[in-house]
Amino acid sequence: MTDFSTKTKEKMPVLKLDNLSVAYKVRGGEVEAVQDVSFEIHRGEAVGVVGESGCGKSTVAWAVVNFLTSNGYVKRGSITFQGQDLVNQSSEALRRLRGDQIAMVYQDPMKALNPSMRIGDQMKEVLTVHKGLKPAEAEERCIEMLNRVYMPDPTDVLRRFPHQLSGGQQQRVVIAMSLLNNPALLIMDEPTTALDVTVEAAVLDLISDLRKEFDTAIMYISHNLGVISRVCSKVAVMYAGKMAEFAEVEDIFRSPKHPYTQGLIRAIPKLGEDKLSSRLYPIQGRVPAPNRRPEGCVYHPRCDYAQSLCRNKKPEFRLLDNKTWVRCHFAEDIDPSEWEPDDTEIVEKTEVDDETILSVDNLKTYYEVQGSSLRDMLKLNPPKYVKAVEDASFEVKRGRTLGVVGESGCGKSTLIKTLIGLEKMTDGDASFMGLEITEPLSHRRGEVLKELQMVFQNPDSTMNPSYTVGQQIARPMRKFGVVPKGDVKKEVIKLLKSMRMGENYYDRFPHQLSGGEKQRVGIARALATYPDLLLCDEPVSALDVSVQAAILNLLLLIQNKYGTTMLFIAHDLSVVRYFSDEIMVMYLGQVMEKGPSEAIYSPPFHPYTEALLSAVPVIDPNAQQKRIRLEGNVPSAIDPPTGCRFHTRCPRRKLMPDGGDACVTQIPPWQDMGNGHHIFCHLPEETLRSFEPVITIKE
């Protein structure tokens, strides 16, 4: 066993993995998904496990709690929990441990919550079954723990069903439930991936606080290196089922030793960088399947430093510089600062006319809410509306990208669905290339449909599983007569090649593609008519960092080559900053700030923008970040607050001369900060300009 611990030998680790290998029985034999993984976690420690999809991160976690599928098993090695061997434990003994001493938080909280039971009944069951508490005592303990995870009105939450809570609230309930018995080990598998940046920040703060308060050992699995840098003390980098690197978190981000770790970091947009001054470098290729791993170093087909030794001999997992464990033959000889990309293809930006291609004026989109009372059903009560978008006004010039940011429920997706025609516009004006687009999709002219296309967040929900990739991309080409019928297949193959996919993908079905490949097909289909305006709704939010970098580069290549205009929605402000020319910040249906991207990320900024920036996970070890957390949840869009809609959560409201009374009663004015930068706020300009930067870099 390799000793990774910095603790004393006498102190027993909470979790110890020793050369763990996990295999799955398949037709014709078996495949080893995880091979020779070893590390320890002590009380009060958080070890992050990172890597691309298919690297074995979740398999390690499932092996610890024995949640492997029926054909999966621990082939060799050991898993020790507080000195107990877990591999040979009975199912009943493991069940008792999982409910009492080991807890797991999943990426999707609904997988851990019973939709037919109230939250209180589910939480109390943990204490009545494993601790023998009486129902009244258990409820008191549940309320106390919900308070610890900053849940508003916990007594009311206990009476609700899971579907009556937001995603962030559901995740807080699952975390609170997992901590009710004060477990010694908490395993978290991508617990914040689907959360807003502000909710994610609150959950990460909570994890850090609980680790210190309860002295809990944490295994935190994520593909987001920024999140890992915020909550973890050590990092295990996994690739193709093996550990590639293991070190203290600061050492990993300041001086990564393995080429794979270096590649992951190069693929991440840094907050403050943009597409004009920097580039993202995705790792070429993909993680090999467990039954197709190459000989020698498993990473060598994708490695820029591979030599003949790498192709023929497996590298040992060895200690480097007395602090970093690395699986690489030449780790000490590699200087990341001297790395140069092989692919130097850069498409010069196409010169386009400086014309406004999209103009939106006071756009409103409301949804009528049907009440459940008899008076509501008889329409005796006045109707209620969800005010999803309220008075949105902006312009986008040809060949430029407008980024739209904000929390869930702020109207981002509704805005672009209204523009594309999937939602009905309640009021206002919108024109695209001089043509009105206020009518729904079914009434739009073919010219508008051809030139206005959309890339959706989840390609699985928009692809027909019964049709091949080629058929799905060819359909809009045929419908709009983009090319002669005899040239359609050739044009589809040309488009696939521009997506870095190749002719062999033409006859594949969606289930034969990876997540990143499906998203590329979604982009190719949207581009099949070579539109002038592309609406992108969270196109990279669920992707690995390397695939995300490849998709962003692809979109940038398309924009430069064809002069395509884009609206780009993402919850990662680093991605939005990198990719966008202008940015618009939305809150509860209203636009709070808009202007050039470089202006949005430095003072003066709206207090809501300031809070969003404070919540962004930053991987730069030299960065210092202000801590600003918003209290409470986003108010209801059915009955939004009067005056400034942000006033109920605004941390800067007390700076108003009148103590913030105007924020409550009066709609804010638009303030012109110059250079196209506008802020929707009551605070005087001199006060807004006095704000300090959220992120500063130490020299």
GROMACS .gro file of C-alpha atoms in nm, residues 405 407 573 583-588 590-595 599-614 626 628 630 643-653 655-656 663 666-671 673 677-685 687-692 694:
model
   71
  405VAL     CA    1  -2.680   3.507  -1.724
  407GLU     CA    2  -3.027   3.220  -1.165
  573LEU     CA    3  -1.989   3.310  -1.576
  583ILE     CA    4  -2.357   4.040  -2.156
  584MET     CA    5  -2.706   4.084  -2.015
  585VAL     CA    6  -2.780   3.997  -1.649
  586MET     CA    7  -3.139   3.892  -1.570
  587TYR     CA    8  -3.317   3.859  -1.236
  588LEU     CA    9  -3.679   3.749  -1.188
  590GLN     CA   10  -3.607   4.172  -1.563
  591VAL     CA   11  -3.277   4.288  -1.711
  592MET     CA   12  -3.057   4.428  -1.432
  593GLU     CA   13  -2.743   4.511  -1.627
  594LYS     CA   14  -2.619   4.503  -1.986
  595GLY     CA   15  -2.307   4.610  -2.168
  599ALA     CA   16  -1.740   4.614  -1.836
  600ILE     CA   17  -1.973   4.365  -1.665
  601TYR     CA   18  -1.688   4.190  -1.481
  602SER     CA   19  -1.536   4.494  -1.311
  603PRO     CA   20  -1.683   4.782  -1.106
  604PRO     CA   21  -1.921   4.948  -1.144
  605PHE     CA   22  -2.166   4.660  -1.147
  606HIS     CA   23  -2.518   4.587  -1.026
  607PRO     CA   24  -2.527   4.433  -0.674
  608TYR     CA   25  -2.680   4.119  -0.824
  609THR     CA   26  -2.396   4.089  -1.077
  610GLU     CA   27  -2.149   4.139  -0.792
  611ALA     CA   28  -2.307   3.848  -0.602
  612LEU     CA   29  -2.299   3.623  -0.911
  613LEU     CA   30  -1.928   3.694  -0.961
  614SER     CA   31  -1.858   3.621  -0.596
  626LYS     CA   32  -1.485   3.843  -0.205
  628ILE     CA   33  -2.100   3.774  -0.098
  630LEU     CA   34  -2.753   3.619  -0.125
  643GLY     CA   35  -4.007   4.852  -0.671
  644CYS     CA   36  -3.677   4.685  -0.751
  645ARG     CA   37  -3.740   4.312  -0.774
  646PHE     CA   38  -3.397   4.243  -0.623
  647HIS     CA   39  -3.452   4.449  -0.308
  648THR     CA   40  -3.557   4.151  -0.091
  649ARG     CA   41  -3.211   3.993  -0.131
  650CYS     CA   42  -2.989   4.293  -0.207
  651PRO     CA   43  -2.682   4.313   0.023
  652ARG     CA   44  -2.615   4.674  -0.091
  653ARG     CA   45  -2.959   4.818  -0.019
  655LEU     CA   46  -2.610   5.200   0.121
  656MET     CA   47  -2.908   5.398  -0.005
  663CYS     CA   48  -3.590   5.024  -0.358
  666GLN     CA   49  -4.006   5.268  -0.685
  667ILE     CA   50  -3.892   5.103  -1.008
  668PRO     CA   51  -3.518   5.175  -1.052
  669PRO     CA   52  -3.390   5.404  -1.327
  670TRP     CA   53  -3.154   5.291  -1.603
  671GLN     CA   54  -2.815   5.451  -1.540
  673MET     CA   55  -2.218   5.416  -1.726
  677HIS     CA   56  -2.287   4.989  -2.020
  678HIS     CA   57  -2.622   5.034  -1.837
  679ILE     CA   58  -2.726   4.942  -1.480
  680PHE     CA   59  -3.085   4.915  -1.353
  681CYS     CA   60  -3.040   5.032  -0.992
  682HIS     CA   61  -3.133   5.307  -0.743
  683LEU     CA   62  -2.780   5.332  -0.603
  684PRO     CA   63  -2.604   5.652  -0.722
  685GLU     CA   64  -2.338   5.615  -0.988
  687THR     CA   65  -2.163   5.449  -0.506
  688LEU     CA   66  -2.164   5.185  -0.781
  689ARG     CA   67  -1.820   5.300  -0.894
  690SER     CA   68  -1.687   5.274  -0.537
  691PHE     CA   69  -1.737   4.894  -0.527
  692GLU     CA   70  -1.414   4.697  -0.503
  694VAL     CA   71  -1.484   4.085  -0.659
   0.00000   0.00000   0.00000
